[in-house]
Amino acid sequence: MKSYLAAAIQMTSKPDLDKNLTEAEELIDLAVRQGAELIGLPENFAFLGTEADKIAQADAIAQKSEKFLKKMAQRYQVTILGGGFPVPVDEKKAYNTALLVDASGSELARYQKAHLFDVNLPDGITYCESSTVMAGNALPPIHFSEKLGNLGLSICYDIRFPELYRHLAEKGADILFVPAAFTAYTGKDHWKILLQARAIENTAYVIAPAQTGNHYEMRHTHGHAMIIDPWGIVLADAGTESGVAIAEINPARLKQVRQQMPSLQHRVF
């Protein structure tokens, strides 16, 4: 593993597949021009609309998203995570899928979101992801890279389930991806602290691409795409506008923190 720059992209995706992919391409280009070699796109980067609209267009979203990710990775010679897009199971449901692709356009890892966001929030908005999404039934994978470090995958609501990240840590993850479309209501209180907690307790970098702003009707997301170091320090924060958070992933820092705080070696249970 070497030192390199990683990018967490922040978008305001809409119910418009082609427009979203154009915006994603512009932000990938921006990240590459700033030196990023590992780039993460947020959950729902290709489409963020109603559940009904999403499932109706799931075939097109899945096909165009996968083709787009492989094309961008090859064009810019970088590794890219597509943080979450629907891959149809049947006419009624799809897997919320994160896809990691290398510079040759080859698939490195794929994860189907396990924890689905079915929540009634105090602001009066109800979310029922399970109405159109099939929960994944497998723990997320790790891609082992000599160049970039060991990359563990997750998606959004997974962040509230620390056992998933402990599994990734036990399997050797150096970097934890948390692409998200975190709600504005919960994000203001929980987003940053949850990301820092996962970084600290697993002594790993966290790369958290994010959605931000208003997407359709009353759907608002928190923003603040971040990169956090293994000590819990926020290295980059994209704020609330579309853009890119970029920071260095440094193996020497990773080793230093793990030597100073070897908590993973001290586990009893």
mmCIF file of C-alpha atoms in Angstrom:
data_model
loop_
_atom_site.group_PDB
_atom_site.id
_atom_site.type_symbol
_atom_site.label_atom_id
_atom_site.label_comp_id
_atom_site.label_asym_id
_atom_site.label_seq_id
_atom_site.Cartn_x
_atom_site.Cartn_y
_atom_site.Cartn_z
ATOM 1 C CA MET A 1 0.000 0.000 0.000
ATOM 2 C CA LYS A 2 1.249 3.461 -0.925
ATOM 3 C CA SER A 3 0.192 6.992 -0.006
ATOM 4 C CA TYR A 4 -2.371 8.373 -2.445
ATOM 5 C CA LEU A 5 -5.319 10.756 -2.714
ATOM 6 C CA ALA A 6 -8.897 9.543 -2.404
ATOM 7 C CA ALA A 7 -12.069 11.439 -3.275
ATOM 8 C CA ALA A 8 -15.570 11.302 -1.806
ATOM 9 C CA ILE A 9 -17.951 12.824 -4.334
ATOM 10 C CA GLN A 10 -21.032 14.789 -3.290
ATOM 11 C CA MET A 11 -24.056 15.115 -5.589
ATOM 12 C CA THR A 12 -27.631 16.346 -5.692
ATOM 13 C CA SER A 13 -29.056 13.547 -7.813
ATOM 14 C CA LYS A 14 -32.526 13.950 -9.306
ATOM 15 C CA PRO A 15 -35.093 11.664 -10.970
ATOM 16 C CA ASP A 16 -33.131 12.084 -14.228
ATOM 17 C CA LEU A 17 -30.690 9.295 -15.063
ATOM 18 C CA ASP A 18 -28.804 10.940 -17.918
ATOM 19 C CA LYS A 19 -28.454 14.290 -16.136
ATOM 20 C CA ASN A 20 -27.127 12.580 -13.002
ATOM 21 C CA LEU A 21 -24.518 10.618 -14.945
ATOM 22 C CA THR A 22 -23.378 13.814 -16.642
ATOM 23 C CA GLU A 23 -22.933 15.479 -13.246
ATOM 24 C CA ALA A 24 -21.109 12.422 -11.905
ATOM 25 C CA GLU A 25 -18.719 12.510 -14.866
ATOM 26 C CA GLU A 26 -17.941 16.180 -14.255
ATOM 27 C CA LEU A 27 -17.191 15.506 -10.588
ATOM 28 C CA ILE A 28 -15.046 12.471 -11.381
ATOM 29 C CA ASP A 29 -13.088 14.645 -13.807
ATOM 30 C CA LEU A 30 -12.673 17.282 -11.081
ATOM 31 C CA ALA A 31 -11.420 14.667 -8.611
ATOM 32 C CA VAL A 32 -8.931 13.220 -11.099
ATOM 33 C CA ARG A 33 -7.591 16.681 -11.955
ATOM 34 C CA GLN A 34 -6.892 17.141 -8.247
ATOM 35 C CA GLY A 35 -4.927 13.892 -8.176
ATOM 36 C CA ALA A 36 -7.412 11.336 -6.826
ATOM 37 C CA GLU A 37 -6.659 7.688 -7.574
ATOM 38 C CA LEU A 38 -9.577 6.184 -5.628
ATOM 39 C CA ILE A 39 -13.003 7.776 -6.106
ATOM 40 C CA GLY A 40 -16.327 7.062 -4.421
ATOM 41 C CA LEU A 41 -19.751 8.073 -5.750
ATOM 42 C CA PRO A 42 -22.692 8.329 -3.318
ATOM 43 C CA GLU A 43 -25.680 6.068 -2.927
ATOM 44 C CA ASN A 44 -28.307 6.728 -5.622
ATOM 45 C CA PHE A 45 -25.745 8.611 -7.733
ATOM 46 C CA ALA A 46 -27.511 7.635 -10.960
ATOM 47 C CA PHE A 47 -31.107 8.190 -9.880
ATOM 48 C CA LEU A 48 -32.822 9.661 -6.843
ATOM 49 C CA GLY A 49 -36.605 9.766 -7.209
ATOM 50 C CA THR A 50 -39.664 8.089 -5.777
ATOM 51 C CA GLU A 51 -39.510 4.382 -5.029
ATOM 52 C CA ALA A 52 -42.100 3.733 -7.741
ATOM 53 C CA ASP A 53 -40.141 5.659 -10.370
ATOM 54 C CA LYS A 54 -36.914 3.952 -9.347
ATOM 55 C CA ILE A 55 -38.284 0.434 -9.732
ATOM 56 C CA ALA A 56 -39.995 1.328 -13.011
ATOM 57 C CA GLN A 57 -36.637 2.422 -14.457
ATOM 58 C CA ALA A 58 -34.447 -0.079 -12.619
ATOM 59 C CA ASP A 59 -33.375 -2.011 -15.723
ATOM 60 C CA ALA A 60 -32.136 1.109 -17.482
ATOM 61 C CA ILE A 61 -30.521 2.496 -14.323
ATOM 62 C CA ALA A 62 -28.650 -0.748 -13.665
ATOM 63 C CA GLN A 63 -27.379 -1.154 -17.206
ATOM 64 C CA LYS A 64 -26.330 2.470 -17.688
ATOM 65 C CA SER A 65 -24.772 2.722 -14.207
ATOM 66 C CA GLU A 66 -22.545 -0.312 -14.633
ATOM 67 C CA LYS A 67 -21.502 0.738 -18.130
ATOM 68 C CA PHE A 68 -20.805 4.269 -16.871
ATOM 69 C CA LEU A 69 -18.626 3.131 -13.963
ATOM 70 C CA LYS A 70 -16.484 0.901 -16.160
ATOM 71 C CA LYS A 71 -16.146 3.604 -18.811
ATOM 72 C CA MET A 72 -15.110 6.276 -16.279
ATOM 73 C CA ALA A 73 -12.607 3.981 -14.561
ATOM 74 C CA GLN A 74 -10.978 3.115 -17.880
ATOM 75 C CA ARG A 75 -11.008 6.672 -19.215
ATOM 76 C CA TYR A 76 -9.414 8.200 -16.124
ATOM 77 C CA GLN A 77 -7.348 5.161 -15.096
ATOM 78 C CA VAL A 78 -8.659 5.173 -11.521
ATOM 79 C CA THR A 79 -10.565 2.843 -9.198
ATOM 80 C CA ILE A 80 -14.199 3.897 -8.725
ATOM 81 C CA LEU A 81 -16.951 2.859 -6.340
ATOM 82 C CA GLY A 82 -20.519 3.339 -7.546
ATOM 83 C CA GLY A 83 -22.083 3.753 -4.142
ATOM 84 C CA GLY A 84 -25.532 2.329 -4.767
ATOM 85 C CA PHE A 85 -27.901 1.756 -7.675
ATOM 86 C CA PRO A 86 -30.832 -0.618 -8.243
ATOM 87 C CA VAL A 87 -30.207 -3.977 -9.882
ATOM 88 C CA PRO A 88 -33.573 -5.666 -10.552
ATOM 89 C CA VAL A 89 -34.533 -8.900 -8.836
ATOM 90 C CA ASP A 90 -38.003 -8.995 -10.410
ATOM 91 C CA GLU A 91 -40.662 -6.509 -11.505
ATOM 92 C CA LYS A 92 -41.266 -5.298 -7.951
ATOM 93 C CA LYS A 93 -37.866 -5.246 -6.263
ATOM 94 C CA ALA A 94 -34.174 -4.585 -6.851
ATOM 95 C CA TYR A 95 -30.965 -4.950 -4.887
ATOM 96 C CA ASN A 96 -29.365 -1.668 -3.802
ATOM 97 C CA THR A 97 -25.938 -2.467 -5.203
ATOM 98 C CA ALA A 98 -22.494 -0.947 -4.682
ATOM 99 C CA LEU A 99 -19.960 -1.771 -7.391
ATOM 100 C CA LEU A 100 -16.175 -1.336 -7.231
ATOM 101 C CA VAL A 101 -14.371 -1.143 -10.590
ATOM 102 C CA ASP A 102 -10.653 -0.882 -11.383
ATOM 103 C CA ALA A 103 -8.778 1.125 -14.021
ATOM 104 C CA SER A 104 -9.171 -1.637 -16.605
ATOM 105 C CA GLY A 105 -12.953 -1.522 -16.198
ATOM 106 C CA SER A 106 -13.030 -4.859 -14.398
ATOM 107 C CA GLU A 107 -15.363 -5.516 -11.480
ATOM 108 C CA LEU A 108 -13.454 -5.888 -8.204
ATOM 109 C CA ALA A 109 -16.279 -6.258 -5.678
ATOM 110 C CA ARG A 110 -20.053 -6.032 -5.458
ATOM 111 C CA TYR A 111 -22.227 -5.568 -2.370
ATOM 112 C CA GLN A 112 -26.002 -5.718 -1.997
ATOM 113 C CA LYS A 113 -27.185 -3.466 0.832
ATOM 114 C CA ALA A 114 -28.224 -5.571 3.829
ATOM 115 C CA HIS A 115 -29.866 -3.026 6.148
ATOM 116 C CA LEU A 116 -32.892 -1.300 4.636
ATOM 117 C CA PHE A 117 -34.129 2.109 5.739
ATOM 118 C CA ASP A 118 -37.716 1.629 6.962
ATOM 119 C CA VAL A 119 -38.165 4.532 9.363
ATOM 120 C CA ASN A 120 -40.834 6.997 10.510
ATOM 121 C CA LEU A 121 -38.957 10.190 11.353
ATOM 122 C CA PRO A 122 -40.171 12.854 13.796
ATOM 123 C CA ASP A 123 -40.314 15.394 10.953
ATOM 124 C CA GLY A 124 -43.316 13.500 9.571
ATOM 125 C CA ILE A 125 -41.550 11.827 6.642
ATOM 126 C CA THR A 126 -41.733 8.050 6.305
ATOM 127 C CA TYR A 127 -39.183 5.984 4.426
ATOM 128 C CA CYS A 128 -39.824 2.389 3.378
ATOM 129 C CA GLU A 129 -36.862 1.196 1.356
ATOM 130 C CA SER A 130 -38.006 -2.414 1.639
ATOM 131 C CA SER A 131 -41.077 -1.637 -0.487
ATOM 132 C CA THR A 132 -38.876 -1.785 -3.598
ATOM 133 C CA VAL A 133 -35.521 -3.110 -2.370
ATOM 134 C CA MET A 134 -34.557 -6.685 -1.580
ATOM 135 C CA ALA A 135 -32.147 -6.902 1.350
ATOM 136 C CA GLY A 136 -28.812 -8.486 0.590
ATOM 137 C CA ASN A 137 -28.165 -11.641 2.593
ATOM 138 C CA ALA A 138 -24.365 -11.644 2.590
ATOM 139 C CA LEU A 139 -21.782 -9.716 4.575
ATOM 140 C CA PRO A 140 -19.979 -7.093 2.491
ATOM 141 C CA PRO A 141 -16.786 -8.050 0.691
ATOM 142 C CA ILE A 142 -13.280 -6.662 0.933
ATOM 143 C CA HIS A 143 -11.109 -6.014 -2.079
ATOM 144 C CA PHE A 144 -7.461 -6.616 -1.213
ATOM 145 C CA SER A 145 -5.201 -4.189 -3.082
ATOM 146 C CA GLU A 146 -1.428 -3.927 -2.697
ATOM 147 C CA LYS A 147 -1.596 -0.407 -4.118
ATOM 148 C CA LEU A 148 -4.687 1.101 -2.440
ATOM 149 C CA GLY A 149 -5.046 -0.990 0.726
ATOM 150 C CA ASN A 150 -7.861 -3.319 1.692
ATOM 151 C CA LEU A 151 -11.209 -1.758 0.741
ATOM 152 C CA GLY A 152 -14.371 -2.696 2.635
ATOM 153 C CA LEU A 153 -17.836 -1.895 1.271
ATOM 154 C CA SER A 154 -21.079 -0.767 2.915
ATOM 155 C CA ILE A 155 -24.030 1.481 2.073
ATOM 156 C CA CYS A 156 -25.664 4.308 4.066
ATOM 157 C CA TYR A 157 -27.971 2.844 6.766
ATOM 158 C CA ASP A 158 -25.379 0.110 7.392
ATOM 159 C CA ILE A 159 -23.459 2.750 9.376
ATOM 160 C CA ARG A 160 -25.811 2.186 12.343
ATOM 161 C CA PHE A 161 -24.803 -1.474 12.609
ATOM 162 C CA PRO A 162 -21.243 -1.597 13.993
ATOM 163 C CA GLU A 163 -21.044 -5.385 13.773
ATOM 164 C CA LEU A 164 -20.868 -5.101 9.981
ATOM 165 C CA TYR A 165 -17.767 -2.904 10.215
ATOM 166 C CA ARG A 166 -16.195 -5.079 12.870
ATOM 167 C CA HIS A 167 -16.543 -7.964 10.415
ATOM 168 C CA LEU A 168 -14.721 -5.891 7.793
ATOM 169 C CA ALA A 169 -12.010 -4.955 10.309
ATOM 170 C CA GLU A 170 -11.513 -8.573 11.308
ATOM 171 C CA LYS A 171 -11.094 -9.476 7.651
ATOM 172 C CA GLY A 172 -8.374 -6.845 7.295
ATOM 173 C CA ALA A 173 -10.048 -3.691 5.979
ATOM 174 C CA ASP A 174 -7.884 -0.559 5.902
ATOM 175 C CA ILE A 175 -10.490 1.690 4.273
ATOM 176 C CA LEU A 176 -14.241 1.594 4.898
ATOM 177 C CA PHE A 177 -16.539 2.955 2.180
ATOM 178 C CA VAL A 178 -19.830 4.453 3.389
ATOM 179 C CA PRO A 179 -21.614 5.926 0.341
ATOM 180 C CA ALA A 180 -24.879 7.482 1.468
ATOM 181 C CA ALA A 181 -28.029 9.477 0.849
ATOM 182 C CA PHE A 182 -28.414 10.370 4.528
ATOM 183 C CA THR A 183 -31.575 12.258 5.421
ATOM 184 C CA ALA A 184 -31.205 15.911 6.381
ATOM 185 C CA TYR A 185 -33.134 15.317 9.624
ATOM 186 C CA THR A 186 -30.927 12.505 10.960
ATOM 187 C CA GLY A 187 -27.731 13.705 9.322
ATOM 188 C CA LYS A 188 -27.445 16.901 11.323
ATOM 189 C CA ASP A 189 -27.197 14.902 14.564
ATOM 190 C CA HIS A 190 -25.791 11.504 13.604
ATOM 191 C CA TRP A 191 -23.841 11.466 10.313
ATOM 192 C CA LYS A 192 -20.453 12.799 11.409
ATOM 193 C CA ILE A 193 -20.376 11.084 14.794
ATOM 194 C CA LEU A 194 -21.315 7.694 13.344
ATOM 195 C CA LEU A 195 -18.606 7.941 10.696
ATOM 196 C CA GLN A 196 -16.029 8.954 13.295
ATOM 197 C CA ALA A 197 -17.090 6.114 15.568
ATOM 198 C CA ARG A 198 -16.679 3.513 12.811
ATOM 199 C CA ALA A 199 -13.233 4.925 11.974
ATOM 200 C CA ILE A 200 -12.063 5.027 15.595
ATOM 201 C CA GLU A 201 -13.336 1.651 16.751
ATOM 202 C CA ASN A 202 -11.931 -0.129 13.698
ATOM 203 C CA THR A 203 -8.769 2.009 13.329
ATOM 204 C CA ALA A 204 -9.498 2.459 9.629
ATOM 205 C CA TYR A 205 -9.943 5.267 7.140
ATOM 206 C CA VAL A 206 -13.546 6.081 6.233
ATOM 207 C CA ILE A 207 -14.502 7.392 2.789
ATOM 208 C CA ALA A 208 -18.104 8.615 2.812
ATOM 209 C CA PRO A 209 -19.502 10.019 -0.471
ATOM 210 C CA ALA A 210 -22.862 11.715 0.036
ATOM 211 C CA GLN A 211 -26.005 13.167 -1.448
ATOM 212 C CA THR A 212 -26.946 16.746 -0.547
ATOM 213 C CA GLY A 213 -29.853 19.161 -0.869
ATOM 214 C CA ASN A 214 -33.346 18.713 -2.327
ATOM 215 C CA HIS A 215 -33.900 15.874 -4.798
ATOM 216 C CA TYR A 216 -37.666 15.767 -5.340
ATOM 217 C CA GLU A 217 -40.740 16.770 -3.369
ATOM 218 C CA MET A 218 -39.784 16.668 0.343
ATOM 219 C CA ARG A 219 -36.664 14.505 -0.039
ATOM 220 C CA HIS A 220 -33.695 16.365 1.429
ATOM 221 C CA THR A 221 -30.276 14.931 2.246
ATOM 222 C CA HIS A 222 -27.593 16.126 4.641
ATOM 223 C CA GLY A 223 -24.474 16.403 2.498
ATOM 224 C CA HIS A 224 -21.046 16.609 4.176
ATOM 225 C CA ALA A 225 -19.266 13.925 2.188
ATOM 226 C CA MET A 226 -16.200 13.163 4.282
ATOM 227 C CA ILE A 227 -12.900 11.391 4.540
ATOM 228 C CA ILE A 228 -11.895 10.504 8.102
ATOM 229 C CA ASP A 229 -8.605 9.104 9.355
ATOM 230 C CA PRO A 230 -8.181 6.114 11.729
ATOM 231 C CA TRP A 231 -7.974 8.425 14.749
ATOM 232 C CA GLY A 232 -11.360 9.924 13.881
ATOM 233 C CA ILE A 233 -10.021 13.193 12.482
ATOM 234 C CA VAL A 234 -12.066 14.659 9.621
ATOM 235 C CA LEU A 235 -9.554 15.210 6.827
ATOM 236 C CA ALA A 236 -12.026 16.588 4.270
ATOM 237 C CA ASP A 237 -15.667 17.721 4.339
ATOM 238 C CA ALA A 238 -17.573 18.724 1.175
ATOM 239 C CA GLY A 239 -20.063 20.909 3.059
ATOM 240 C CA THR A 240 -23.557 21.211 1.586
ATOM 241 C CA GLU A 241 -22.906 21.897 -2.099
ATOM 242 C CA SER A 242 -22.155 19.442 -4.891
ATOM 243 C CA GLY A 243 -18.424 18.848 -5.085
ATOM 244 C CA VAL A 244 -15.569 16.667 -3.927
ATOM 245 C CA ALA A 245 -13.865 15.940 -0.599
ATOM 246 C CA ILE A 246 -10.247 14.907 -1.182
ATOM 247 C CA ALA A 247 -7.655 13.676 1.315
ATOM 248 C CA GLU A 248 -4.554 11.518 1.561
ATOM 249 C CA ILE A 249 -4.750 7.864 2.504
ATOM 250 C CA ASN A 250 -1.434 7.270 4.265
ATOM 251 C CA PRO A 251 -0.276 3.772 5.281
ATOM 252 C CA ALA A 252 2.226 5.226 7.748
ATOM 253 C CA ARG A 253 -0.610 7.008 9.580
ATOM 254 C CA LEU A 254 -2.650 3.808 9.573
ATOM 255 C CA LYS A 255 0.246 1.863 11.082
ATOM 256 C CA GLN A 256 0.925 4.585 13.657
ATOM 257 C CA VAL A 257 -2.665 4.657 14.938
ATOM 258 C CA ARG A 258 -2.902 0.879 15.089
ATOM 259 C CA GLN A 259 0.320 0.696 17.094
ATOM 260 C CA GLN A 260 -0.706 3.476 19.475
ATOM 261 C CA MET A 261 -4.234 2.128 19.967
ATOM 262 C CA PRO A 262 -4.179 -1.648 19.343
ATOM 263 C CA SER A 263 -7.785 -2.081 20.479
ATOM 264 C CA LEU A 264 -8.602 -4.697 17.842
ATOM 265 C CA GLN A 265 -5.950 -6.948 19.423
ATOM 266 C CA HIS A 266 -7.486 -6.499 22.894
ATOM 267 C CA ARG A 267 -10.979 -7.748 22.122
ATOM 268 C CA VAL A 268 -12.328 -10.274 24.598
ATOM 269 C CA PHE A 269 -15.661 -11.082 22.976
#
